[in-house]
Coordinates of C-alpha atoms and ligand atoms in Angstrom, one line a residue:
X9 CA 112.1 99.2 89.5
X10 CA 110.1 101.9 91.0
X11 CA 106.8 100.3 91.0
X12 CA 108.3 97.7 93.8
X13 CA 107.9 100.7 95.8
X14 CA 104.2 100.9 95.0
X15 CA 102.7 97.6 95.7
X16 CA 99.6 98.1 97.6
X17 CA 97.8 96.6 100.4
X18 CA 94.8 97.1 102.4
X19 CA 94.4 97.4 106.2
X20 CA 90.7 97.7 108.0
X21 CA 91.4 98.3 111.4
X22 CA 88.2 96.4 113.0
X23 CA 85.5 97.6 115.6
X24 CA 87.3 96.0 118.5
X25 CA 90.8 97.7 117.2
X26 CA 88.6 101.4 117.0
X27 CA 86.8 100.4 120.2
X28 CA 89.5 100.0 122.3
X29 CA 91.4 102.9 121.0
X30 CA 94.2 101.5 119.4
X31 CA 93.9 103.3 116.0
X32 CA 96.6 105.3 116.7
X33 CA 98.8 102.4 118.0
X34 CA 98.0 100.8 114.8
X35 CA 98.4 103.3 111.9
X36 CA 101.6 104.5 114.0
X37 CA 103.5 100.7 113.3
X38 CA 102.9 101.0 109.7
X39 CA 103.9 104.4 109.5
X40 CA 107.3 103.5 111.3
X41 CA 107.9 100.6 109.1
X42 CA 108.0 102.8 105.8
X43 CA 105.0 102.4 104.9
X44 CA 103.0 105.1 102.9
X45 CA 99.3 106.3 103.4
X46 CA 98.0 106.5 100.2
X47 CA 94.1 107.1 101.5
X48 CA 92.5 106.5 105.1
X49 CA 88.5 106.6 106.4
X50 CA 86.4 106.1 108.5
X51 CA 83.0 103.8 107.8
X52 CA 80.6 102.0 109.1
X53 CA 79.5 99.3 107.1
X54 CA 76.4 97.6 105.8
X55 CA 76.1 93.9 105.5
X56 CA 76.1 94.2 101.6
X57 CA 79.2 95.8 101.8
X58 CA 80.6 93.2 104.4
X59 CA 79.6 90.4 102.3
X60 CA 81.6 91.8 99.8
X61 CA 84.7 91.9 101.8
X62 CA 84.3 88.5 102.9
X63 CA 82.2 86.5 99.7
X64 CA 81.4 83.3 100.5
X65 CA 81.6 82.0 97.2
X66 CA 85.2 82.0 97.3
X67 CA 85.4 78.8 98.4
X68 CA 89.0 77.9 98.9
X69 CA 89.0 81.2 101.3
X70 CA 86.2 79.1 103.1
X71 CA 88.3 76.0 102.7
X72 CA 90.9 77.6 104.3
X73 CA 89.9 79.6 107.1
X74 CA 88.3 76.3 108.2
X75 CA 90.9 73.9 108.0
X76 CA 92.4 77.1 110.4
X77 CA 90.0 76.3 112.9
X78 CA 90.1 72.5 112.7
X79 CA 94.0 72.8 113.1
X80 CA 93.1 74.6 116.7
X81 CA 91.1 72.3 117.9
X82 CA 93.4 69.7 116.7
X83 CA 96.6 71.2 118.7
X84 CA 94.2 71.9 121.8
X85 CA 92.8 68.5 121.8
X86 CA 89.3 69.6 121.9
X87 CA 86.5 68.2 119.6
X88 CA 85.1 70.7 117.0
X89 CA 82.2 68.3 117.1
X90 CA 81.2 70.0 120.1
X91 CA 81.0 73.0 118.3
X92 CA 80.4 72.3 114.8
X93 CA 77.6 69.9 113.1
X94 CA 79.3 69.8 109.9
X95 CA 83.1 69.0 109.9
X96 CA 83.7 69.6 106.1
X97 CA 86.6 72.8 106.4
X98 CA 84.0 74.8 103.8
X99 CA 81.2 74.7 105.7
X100 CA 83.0 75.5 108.9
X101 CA 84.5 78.5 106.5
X102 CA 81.3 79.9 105.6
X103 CA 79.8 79.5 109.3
X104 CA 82.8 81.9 110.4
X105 CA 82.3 84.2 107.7
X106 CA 78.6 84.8 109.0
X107 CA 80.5 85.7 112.0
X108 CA 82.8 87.7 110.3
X109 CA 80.5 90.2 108.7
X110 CA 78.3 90.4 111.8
X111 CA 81.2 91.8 113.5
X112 CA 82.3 93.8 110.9
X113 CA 79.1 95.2 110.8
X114 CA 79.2 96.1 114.2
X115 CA 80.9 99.1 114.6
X116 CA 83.3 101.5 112.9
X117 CA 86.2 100.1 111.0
X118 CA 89.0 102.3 109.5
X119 CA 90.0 101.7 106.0
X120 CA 93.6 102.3 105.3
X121 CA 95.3 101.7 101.7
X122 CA 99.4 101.3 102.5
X123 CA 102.0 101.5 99.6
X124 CA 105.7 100.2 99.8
X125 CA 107.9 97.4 99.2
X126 CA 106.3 94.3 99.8
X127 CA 103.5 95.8 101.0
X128 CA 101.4 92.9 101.8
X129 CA 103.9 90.7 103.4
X130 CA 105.5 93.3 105.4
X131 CA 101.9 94.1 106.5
X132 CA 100.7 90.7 107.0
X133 CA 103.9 90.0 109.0
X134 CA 103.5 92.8 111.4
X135 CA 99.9 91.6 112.2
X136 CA 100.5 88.2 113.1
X137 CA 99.0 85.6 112.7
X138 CA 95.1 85.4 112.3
X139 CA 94.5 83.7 116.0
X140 CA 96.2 86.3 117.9
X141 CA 96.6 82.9 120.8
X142 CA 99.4 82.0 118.0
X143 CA 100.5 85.2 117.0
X144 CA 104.1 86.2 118.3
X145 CA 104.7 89.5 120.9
X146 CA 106.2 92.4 118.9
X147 CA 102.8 92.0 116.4
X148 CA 99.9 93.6 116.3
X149 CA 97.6 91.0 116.9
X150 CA 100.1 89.4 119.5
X151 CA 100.5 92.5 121.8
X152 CA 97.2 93.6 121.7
X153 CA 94.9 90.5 121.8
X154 CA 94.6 87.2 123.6
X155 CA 91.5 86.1 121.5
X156 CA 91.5 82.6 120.4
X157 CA 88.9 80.5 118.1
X158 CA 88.4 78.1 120.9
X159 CA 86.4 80.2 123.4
X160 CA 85.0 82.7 119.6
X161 CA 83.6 79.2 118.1
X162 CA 81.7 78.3 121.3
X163 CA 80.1 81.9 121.6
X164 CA 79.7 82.2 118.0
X165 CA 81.5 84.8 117.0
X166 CA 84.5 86.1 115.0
X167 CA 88.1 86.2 116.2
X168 CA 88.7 89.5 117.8
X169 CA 91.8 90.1 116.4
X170 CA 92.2 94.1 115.6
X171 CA 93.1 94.2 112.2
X172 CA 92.5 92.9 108.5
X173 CA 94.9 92.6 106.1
X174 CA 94.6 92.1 102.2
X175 CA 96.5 88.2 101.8
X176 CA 97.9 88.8 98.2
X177 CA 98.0 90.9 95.1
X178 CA 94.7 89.5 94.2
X179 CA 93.1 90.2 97.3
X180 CA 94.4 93.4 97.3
X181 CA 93.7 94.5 93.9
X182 CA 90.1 93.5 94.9
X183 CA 90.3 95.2 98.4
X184 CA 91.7 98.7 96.7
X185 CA 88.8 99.4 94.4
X186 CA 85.9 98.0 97.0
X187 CA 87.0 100.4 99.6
X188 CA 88.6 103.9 97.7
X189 CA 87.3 105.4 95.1
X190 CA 90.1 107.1 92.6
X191 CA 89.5 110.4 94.4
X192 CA 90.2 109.1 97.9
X193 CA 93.9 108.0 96.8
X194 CA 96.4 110.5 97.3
X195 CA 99.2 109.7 94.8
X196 CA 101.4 112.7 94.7
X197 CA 103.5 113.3 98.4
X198 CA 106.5 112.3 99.0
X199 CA 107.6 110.8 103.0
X200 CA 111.2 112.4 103.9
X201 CA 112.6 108.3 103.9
X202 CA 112.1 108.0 100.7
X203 CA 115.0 109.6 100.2
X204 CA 117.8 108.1 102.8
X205 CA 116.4 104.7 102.2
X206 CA 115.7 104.3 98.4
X207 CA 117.2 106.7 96.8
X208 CA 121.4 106.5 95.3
Ligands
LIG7 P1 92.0 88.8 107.7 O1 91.4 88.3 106.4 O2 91.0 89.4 108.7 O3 93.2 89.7 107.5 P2 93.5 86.5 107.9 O4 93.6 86.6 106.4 O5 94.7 86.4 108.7 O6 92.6 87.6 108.5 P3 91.3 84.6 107.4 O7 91.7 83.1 107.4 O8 91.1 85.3 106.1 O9 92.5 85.3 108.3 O10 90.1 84.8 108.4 C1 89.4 85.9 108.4 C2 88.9 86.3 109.8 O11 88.1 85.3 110.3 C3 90.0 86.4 110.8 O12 90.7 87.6 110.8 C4 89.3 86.2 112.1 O13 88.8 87.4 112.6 C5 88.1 85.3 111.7 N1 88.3 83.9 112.0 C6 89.1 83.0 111.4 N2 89.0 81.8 112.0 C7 88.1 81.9 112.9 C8 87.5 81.0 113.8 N3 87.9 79.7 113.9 N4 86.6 81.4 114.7 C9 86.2 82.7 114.7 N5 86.7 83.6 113.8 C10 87.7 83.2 113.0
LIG8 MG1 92.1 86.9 105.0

């Protein structure tokens, strides 16, 4: 029972979320959900590092954050042709995550590992969805951006959209050891709500 209290998930909060000073903001929303901070840095990351985060050779990643963009395109009747010389959803994939590790490249990100319930959904709900032009008010990425794929595809560039968040317990298995090493985890503090909310 106790270790559905300790799934895991891992938040970057990206250069446009640390250059426009919503770190705070941020870290403050999980922290008010219930979630703990189990380790939290700042780095600035090289591009082997980034390629790590986002690998290309995971191809149905690739697959999928294309068909993302050719769904845009498709509800905005506007012709990723324009913007795009091959239409194949992988290809489109891996062009964005060129784009996605320039621009995590391009300025500080914070790393954040979060523990609780449902970690990764209750995270992943609480950002929103990827294109913050979709994603709802009350989350992160739909109160503080506006960004959408259609104007980031034709300047070539990622989605500003504040935040990453690990997808599933795969991803964030992966995510936790790429990011913290065993001494940057704090494991043994306990948050005063543990107590009213979990415990009998
Ligand atoms: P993340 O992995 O960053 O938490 P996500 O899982 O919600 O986001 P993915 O489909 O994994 O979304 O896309 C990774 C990132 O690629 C997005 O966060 C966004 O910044 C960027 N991105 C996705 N689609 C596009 C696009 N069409 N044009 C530009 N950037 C995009
Ligand atoms: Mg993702």
């Amino acid at each position: 029972m106790s270790d559905l209290k300790k799934e895991k998930t891992v938040v970057l909060i990206k250069p446009d979320g640390v250059k426009r000073g919503l770190i705070g903001e941020v870290i403050t929303r999980f922290e008010k959900m219930g979630l703990k901070i189990k380790a939290l840095k700042m780095v600035w990351v090289d591009k082997e590092m980034a390629q790590k985060h986002y690998p290309e050779s995971r191809t149905e990643l690739m697959a999928a954050i294309g068909k993302k963009t050719l769904d845009t395109y498709a509800k905005y009747g506007r012709d990723p042709k324009e913007e795009f010389a091959n239409l194949d959803p992988v290809a489109i994939g891996k062009m964005v995550n060129k784009w996605n590790i320039d621009f995590i490249t391009s300025g500080p990100v914070i790393a954040i590992l979060l523990e609780g319930i449902h970690a990764i959904d209750n995270v992943r709900m609480l950002a929103g969805h990827t294109l913050p032009v979709f994603a709802v008010s009350g989350t992160i990425r739909g109160d503080f951006s506006i960004d959408s794929p259609a104007l980031a595809n034709v300047q070539g560039r990622a989605v500003h959209n504040i935040i990453h968040a690990s997808g599933n317990t795969e991803e964030a298995k992966y995510e936790e050891q790429l990011w913290f090493r065993k001494q940057d985890i704090v494991d043994n503090y306990k948050r005063t709500d543990e107590e009213v909310m979990f415990e009998k």
